[in-house]
PDB file of N, CA and C in Angstrom:
ATOM      1  N   UNK A   1      -9.840 -15.169 -11.574  1.00 82.00           N
ATOM      2  CA  UNK A   1      -8.893 -14.122 -11.890  1.00 82.00           C
ATOM      3  C   UNK A   1      -8.765 -13.204 -10.666  1.00 82.00           C
ATOM      4  N   UNK A   2      -7.533 -12.800 -10.360  1.00 88.00           N
ATOM      5  CA  UNK A   2      -7.255 -11.903  -9.234  1.00 88.00           C
ATOM      6  C   UNK A   2      -6.426 -10.727  -9.732  1.00 88.00           C
ATOM      7  N   UNK A   3      -6.833  -9.524  -9.359  1.00 90.00           N
ATOM      8  CA  UNK A   3      -6.051  -8.311  -9.609  1.00 90.00           C
ATOM      9  C   UNK A   3      -5.592  -7.785  -8.264  1.00 90.00           C
ATOM     10  N   UNK A   4      -4.317  -7.416  -8.174  1.00 91.00           N
ATOM     11  CA  UNK A   4      -3.823  -6.889  -6.902  1.00 91.00           C
ATOM     12  C   UNK A   4      -3.053  -5.597  -7.130  1.00 91.00           C
ATOM     13  N   UNK A   5      -3.063  -4.750  -6.109  1.00 90.00           N
ATOM     14  CA  UNK A   5      -2.446  -3.432  -6.193  1.00 90.00           C
ATOM     15  C   UNK A   5      -1.784  -3.077  -4.873  1.00 90.00           C
ATOM     16  N   UNK A   6      -0.676  -2.356  -4.964  1.00 89.00           N
ATOM     17  CA  UNK A   6      -0.076  -1.739  -3.787  1.00 89.00           C
ATOM     18  C   UNK A   6      -0.323  -0.251  -3.903  1.00 89.00           C
ATOM     19  N   UNK A   7      -0.573   0.384  -2.774  1.00 87.00           N
ATOM     20  CA  UNK A   7      -0.871   1.806  -2.774  1.00 87.00           C
ATOM     21  C   UNK A   7      -0.272   2.449  -1.536  1.00 87.00           C
ATOM     22  N   UNK A   8      -0.164   3.763  -1.561  1.00 82.00           N
ATOM     23  CA  UNK A   8       0.351   4.515  -0.417  1.00 82.00           C
ATOM     24  C   UNK A   8      -0.700   5.535  -0.021  1.00 82.00           C
ATOM     25  N   UNK A   9      -0.989   5.603   1.266  1.00 82.00           N
ATOM     26  CA  UNK A   9      -1.891   6.608   1.800  1.00 82.00           C
ATOM     27  C   UNK A   9      -1.264   7.155   3.067  1.00 82.00           C
ATOM     28  N   UNK A  10      -1.087   8.447   3.113  1.00 76.00           N
ATOM     29  CA  UNK A  10      -0.358   9.021   4.237  1.00 76.00           C
ATOM     30  C   UNK A  10       1.058   8.491   4.218  1.00 76.00           C
ATOM     31  N   UNK A  11       1.451   7.849   5.301  1.00 73.00           N
ATOM     32  CA  UNK A  11       2.798   7.276   5.392  1.00 73.00           C
ATOM     33  C   UNK A  11       2.751   5.754   5.399  1.00 73.00           C
ATOM     34  N   UNK A  12       1.607   5.171   5.026  1.00 80.00           N
ATOM     35  CA  UNK A  12       1.468   3.723   5.068  1.00 80.00           C
ATOM     36  C   UNK A  12       1.320   3.153   3.668  1.00 80.00           C
ATOM     37  N   UNK A  13       1.915   1.979   3.480  1.00 85.00           N
ATOM     38  CA  UNK A  13       1.843   1.281   2.203  1.00 85.00           C
ATOM     39  C   UNK A  13       0.871   0.113   2.361  1.00 85.00           C
ATOM     40  N   UNK A  14      -0.128   0.052   1.508  1.00 90.00           N
ATOM     41  CA  UNK A  14      -1.146  -0.974   1.625  1.00 90.00           C
ATOM     42  C   UNK A  14      -1.174  -1.922   0.445  1.00 90.00           C
ATOM     43  N   UNK A  15      -1.958  -2.975   0.599  1.00 92.00           N
ATOM     44  CA  UNK A  15      -2.120  -4.005  -0.424  1.00 92.00           C
ATOM     45  C   UNK A  15      -3.611  -4.297  -0.560  1.00 92.00           C
ATOM     46  N   UNK A  16      -4.082  -4.353  -1.794  1.00 94.00           N
ATOM     47  CA  UNK A  16      -5.494  -4.607  -2.067  1.00 94.00           C
ATOM     48  C   UNK A  16      -5.594  -5.599  -3.220  1.00 94.00           C
ATOM     49  N   UNK A  17      -6.396  -6.643  -3.032  1.00 95.00           N
ATOM     50  CA  UNK A  17      -6.584  -7.638  -4.087  1.00 95.00           C
ATOM     51  C   UNK A  17      -8.076  -7.867  -4.308  1.00 95.00           C
ATOM     52  N   UNK A  18      -8.462  -7.926  -5.578  1.00 94.00           N
ATOM     53  CA  UNK A  18      -9.835  -8.217  -5.972  1.00 94.00           C
ATOM     54  C   UNK A  18      -9.864  -9.566  -6.679  1.00 94.00           C
ATOM     55  N   UNK A  19     -10.968 -10.285  -6.497  1.00 95.00           N
ATOM     56  CA  UNK A  19     -11.133 -11.568  -7.156  1.00 95.00           C
ATOM     57  C   UNK A  19     -12.455 -11.558  -7.922  1.00 95.00           C
ATOM     58  N   UNK A  20     -12.428 -12.043  -9.148  1.00 95.00           N
ATOM     59  CA  UNK A  20     -13.654 -12.115  -9.945  1.00 95.00           C
ATOM     60  C   UNK A  20     -14.338 -13.452  -9.709  1.00 95.00           C
ATOM     61  N   UNK A  21     -15.623 -13.394  -9.358  1.00 94.00           N
ATOM     62  CA  UNK A  21     -16.405 -14.597  -9.116  1.00 94.00           C
ATOM     63  C   UNK A  21     -17.244 -14.883 -10.364  1.00 94.00           C
ATOM     64  N   UNK A  22     -16.938 -15.967 -11.048  1.00 93.00           N
ATOM     65  CA  UNK A  22     -17.652 -16.320 -12.281  1.00 93.00           C
ATOM     66  C   UNK A  22     -19.120 -16.671 -12.044  1.00 93.00           C
ATOM     67  N   UNK A  23     -19.449 -17.171 -10.867  1.00 95.00           N
ATOM     68  CA  UNK A  23     -20.842 -17.550 -10.574  1.00 95.00           C
ATOM     69  C   UNK A  23     -21.742 -16.326 -10.431  1.00 95.00           C
ATOM     70  N   UNK A  24     -21.236 -15.279  -9.788  1.00 95.00           N
ATOM     71  CA  UNK A  24     -22.043 -14.076  -9.552  1.00 95.00           C
ATOM     72  C   UNK A  24     -21.740 -12.959 -10.543  1.00 95.00           C
ATOM     73  N   UNK A  25     -20.675 -13.137 -11.335  1.00 95.00           N
ATOM     74  CA  UNK A  25     -20.221 -12.097 -12.276  1.00 95.00           C
ATOM     75  C   UNK A  25     -19.913 -10.781 -11.566  1.00 95.00           C
ATOM     76  N   UNK A  26     -19.321 -10.890 -10.377  1.00 95.00           N
ATOM     77  CA  UNK A  26     -18.967  -9.696  -9.599  1.00 95.00           C
ATOM     78  C   UNK A  26     -17.534  -9.805  -9.091  1.00 95.00           C
ATOM     79  N   UNK A  27     -16.923  -8.641  -8.884  1.00 95.00           N
ATOM     80  CA  UNK A  27     -15.603  -8.560  -8.258  1.00 95.00           C
ATOM     81  C   UNK A  27     -15.805  -8.454  -6.752  1.00 95.00           C
ATOM     82  N   UNK A  28     -15.012  -9.191  -5.988  1.00 95.00           N
ATOM     83  CA  UNK A  28     -15.067  -9.094  -4.528  1.00 95.00           C
ATOM     84  C   UNK A  28     -13.667  -8.780  -4.000  1.00 95.00           C
ATOM     85  N   UNK A  29     -13.623  -8.159  -2.820  1.00 95.00           N
ATOM     86  CA  UNK A  29     -12.331  -7.870  -2.189  1.00 95.00           C
ATOM     87  C   UNK A  29     -11.805  -9.167  -1.589  1.00 95.00           C
ATOM     88  N   UNK A  30     -10.649  -9.577  -2.047  1.00 94.00           N
ATOM     89  CA  UNK A  30     -10.024 -10.805  -1.561  1.00 94.00           C
ATOM     90  C   UNK A  30      -9.105 -10.517  -0.381  1.00 94.00           C
ATOM     91  N   UNK A  31      -8.395  -9.376  -0.437  1.00 94.00           N
ATOM     92  CA  UNK A  31      -7.421  -9.061   0.600  1.00 94.00           C
ATOM     93  C   UNK A  31      -7.230  -7.550   0.687  1.00 94.00           C
ATOM     94  N   UNK A  32      -7.134  -7.042   1.921  1.00 92.00           N
ATOM     95  CA  UNK A  32      -6.931  -5.617   2.154  1.00 92.00           C
ATOM     96  C   UNK A  32      -6.151  -5.475   3.460  1.00 92.00           C
ATOM     97  N   UNK A  33      -4.851  -5.119   3.370  1.00 91.00           N
ATOM     98  CA  UNK A  33      -4.017  -5.038   4.571  1.00 91.00           C
ATOM     99  C   UNK A  33      -2.775  -4.195   4.293  1.00 91.00           C
ATOM    100  N   UNK A  34      -1.979  -3.963   5.322  1.00 89.00           N
ATOM    101  CA  UNK A  34      -0.706  -3.278   5.130  1.00 89.00           C
ATOM    102  C   UNK A  34       0.189  -4.154   4.270  1.00 89.00           C
ATOM    103  N   UNK A  35       0.930  -3.522   3.393  1.00 86.00           N
ATOM    104  CA  UNK A  35       1.797  -4.268   2.485  1.00 86.00           C
ATOM    105  C   UNK A  35       2.946  -4.917   3.239  1.00 86.00           C
ATOM    106  N   UNK A  36       3.270  -6.127   2.837  1.00 81.00           N
ATOM    107  CA  UNK A  36       4.430  -6.815   3.401  1.00 81.00           C
ATOM    108  C   UNK A  36       5.682  -6.501   2.601  1.00 81.00           C
ATOM    109  N   UNK A  37       5.520  -5.876   1.442  1.00 76.00           N
ATOM    110  CA  UNK A  37       6.643  -5.498   0.589  1.00 76.00           C
ATOM    111  C   UNK A  37       7.174  -4.149   1.054  1.00 76.00           C
ATOM    112  N   UNK A  38       8.152  -4.167   1.902  1.00 66.00           N
ATOM    113  CA  UNK A  38       8.699  -2.925   2.442  1.00 66.00           C
ATOM    114  C   UNK A  38       9.988  -2.522   1.732  1.00 66.00           C
ATOM    115  N   UNK A  39      10.197  -3.018   0.532  1.00 69.00           N
ATOM    116  CA  UNK A  39      11.361  -2.656  -0.265  1.00 69.00           C
ATOM    117  C   UNK A  39      11.062  -1.350  -0.999  1.00 69.00           C
ATOM    118  N   UNK A  40      10.994  -0.263  -0.248  1.00 68.00           N
ATOM    119  CA  UNK A  40      10.616   1.039  -0.793  1.00 68.00           C
ATOM    120  C   UNK A  40      11.788   2.001  -0.603  1.00 68.00           C
ATOM    121  N   UNK A  41      12.554   2.187  -1.660  1.00 69.00           N
ATOM    122  CA  UNK A  41      13.785   2.966  -1.558  1.00 69.00           C
ATOM    123  C   UNK A  41      13.541   4.414  -1.157  1.00 69.00           C
ATOM    124  N   UNK A  42      12.500   5.044  -1.687  1.00 70.00           N
ATOM    125  CA  UNK A  42      12.229   6.439  -1.360  1.00 70.00           C
ATOM    126  C   UNK A  42      11.881   6.591   0.118  1.00 70.00           C
ATOM    127  N   UNK A  43      11.040   5.720   0.632  1.00 68.00           N
ATOM    128  CA  UNK A  43      10.672   5.783   2.040  1.00 68.00           C
ATOM    129  C   UNK A  43      11.893   5.588   2.928  1.00 68.00           C
ATOM    130  N   UNK A  44      12.752   4.664   2.572  1.00 67.00           N
ATOM    131  CA  UNK A  44      13.956   4.438   3.361  1.00 67.00           C
ATOM    132  C   UNK A  44      14.864   5.662   3.349  1.00 67.00           C
ATOM    133  N   UNK A  45      14.977   6.322   2.205  1.00 72.00           N
ATOM    134  CA  UNK A  45      15.804   7.529   2.114  1.00 72.00           C
ATOM    135  C   UNK A  45      15.226   8.645   2.971  1.00 72.00           C
ATOM    136  N   UNK A  46      13.909   8.799   2.953  1.00 70.00           N
ATOM    137  CA  UNK A  46      13.259   9.832   3.769  1.00 70.00           C
ATOM    138  C   UNK A  46      13.509   9.565   5.247  1.00 70.00           C
ATOM    139  N   UNK A  47      13.355   8.322   5.654  1.00 70.00           N
ATOM    140  CA  UNK A  47      13.588   7.978   7.057  1.00 70.00           C
ATOM    141  C   UNK A  47      15.047   8.198   7.443  1.00 70.00           C
ATOM    142  N   UNK A  48      15.953   7.823   6.562  1.00 70.00           N
ATOM    143  CA  UNK A  48      17.381   7.929   6.858  1.00 70.00           C
ATOM    144  C   UNK A  48      17.789   9.375   7.115  1.00 70.00           C
ATOM    145  N   UNK A  49      17.307  10.282   6.307  1.00 72.00           N
ATOM    146  CA  UNK A  49      17.712  11.677   6.431  1.00 72.00           C
ATOM    147  C   UNK A  49      16.740  12.504   7.257  1.00 72.00           C
ATOM    148  N   UNK A  50      15.704  11.857   7.796  1.00 72.00           N
ATOM    149  CA  UNK A  50      14.751  12.511   8.689  1.00 72.00           C
ATOM    150  C   UNK A  50      14.118  13.748   8.042  1.00 72.00           C
ATOM    151  N   UNK A  51      13.808  13.643   6.757  1.00 69.00           N
ATOM    152  CA  UNK A  51      13.268  14.767   5.992  1.00 69.00           C
ATOM    153  C   UNK A  51      11.914  15.210   6.525  1.00 69.00           C
ATOM    154  N   UNK A  52      11.059  14.264   6.899  1.00 66.00           N
ATOM    155  CA  UNK A  52       9.721  14.622   7.362  1.00 66.00           C
ATOM    156  C   UNK A  52       9.787  15.530   8.586  1.00 66.00           C
ATOM    157  N   UNK A  53      10.675  15.218   9.518  1.00 71.00           N
ATOM    158  CA  UNK A  53      10.799  16.033  10.723  1.00 71.00           C
ATOM    159  C   UNK A  53      11.361  17.411  10.387  1.00 71.00           C
ATOM    160  N   UNK A  54      12.350  17.460   9.496  1.00 72.00           N
ATOM    161  CA  UNK A  54      12.960  18.736   9.124  1.00 72.00           C
ATOM    162  C   UNK A  54      11.970  19.668   8.435  1.00 72.00           C
ATOM    163  N   UNK A  55      11.007  19.102   7.720  1.00 73.00           N
ATOM    164  CA  UNK A  55      10.001  19.909   7.025  1.00 73.00           C
ATOM    165  C   UNK A  55       8.722  20.068   7.845  1.00 73.00           C
ATOM    166  N   UNK A  56       8.744  19.614   9.087  1.00 72.00           N
ATOM    167  CA  UNK A  56       7.586  19.678   9.990  1.00 72.00           C
ATOM    168  C   UNK A  56       6.358  18.997   9.398  1.00 72.00           C
ATOM    169  N   UNK A  57       6.551  17.835   8.786  1.00 70.00           N
ATOM    170  CA  UNK A  57       5.451  17.100   8.170  1.00 70.00           C
ATOM    171  C   UNK A  57       5.077  15.848   8.954  1.00 70.00           C
ATOM    172  N   UNK A  58       5.670  15.643  10.111  1.00 63.00           N
ATOM    173  CA  UNK A  58       5.350  14.460  10.905  1.00 63.00           C
ATOM    174  C   UNK A  58       3.979  14.606  11.524  1.00 63.00           C
ATOM    175  N   UNK A  59       3.325  13.449  11.714  1.00 55.00           N
ATOM    176  CA  UNK A  59       2.001  13.436  12.346  1.00 55.00           C
ATOM    177  C   UNK A  59       2.123  13.640  13.831  1.00 55.00           C
TER     178      UNK A  59
END
């Protein structure tokens, strides 16, 4: 069994997947990386209108 999640931290979208190992009865991290799913409408709108810069929130 695998559970996966997408999350946002700061300005980055990540992907995390856990896998259950029946032999050890433990969950292990299967995958942890930047998300390849960049279909994020809110982020695109923010970038388009440059809201972060206007509010002085850029890193």
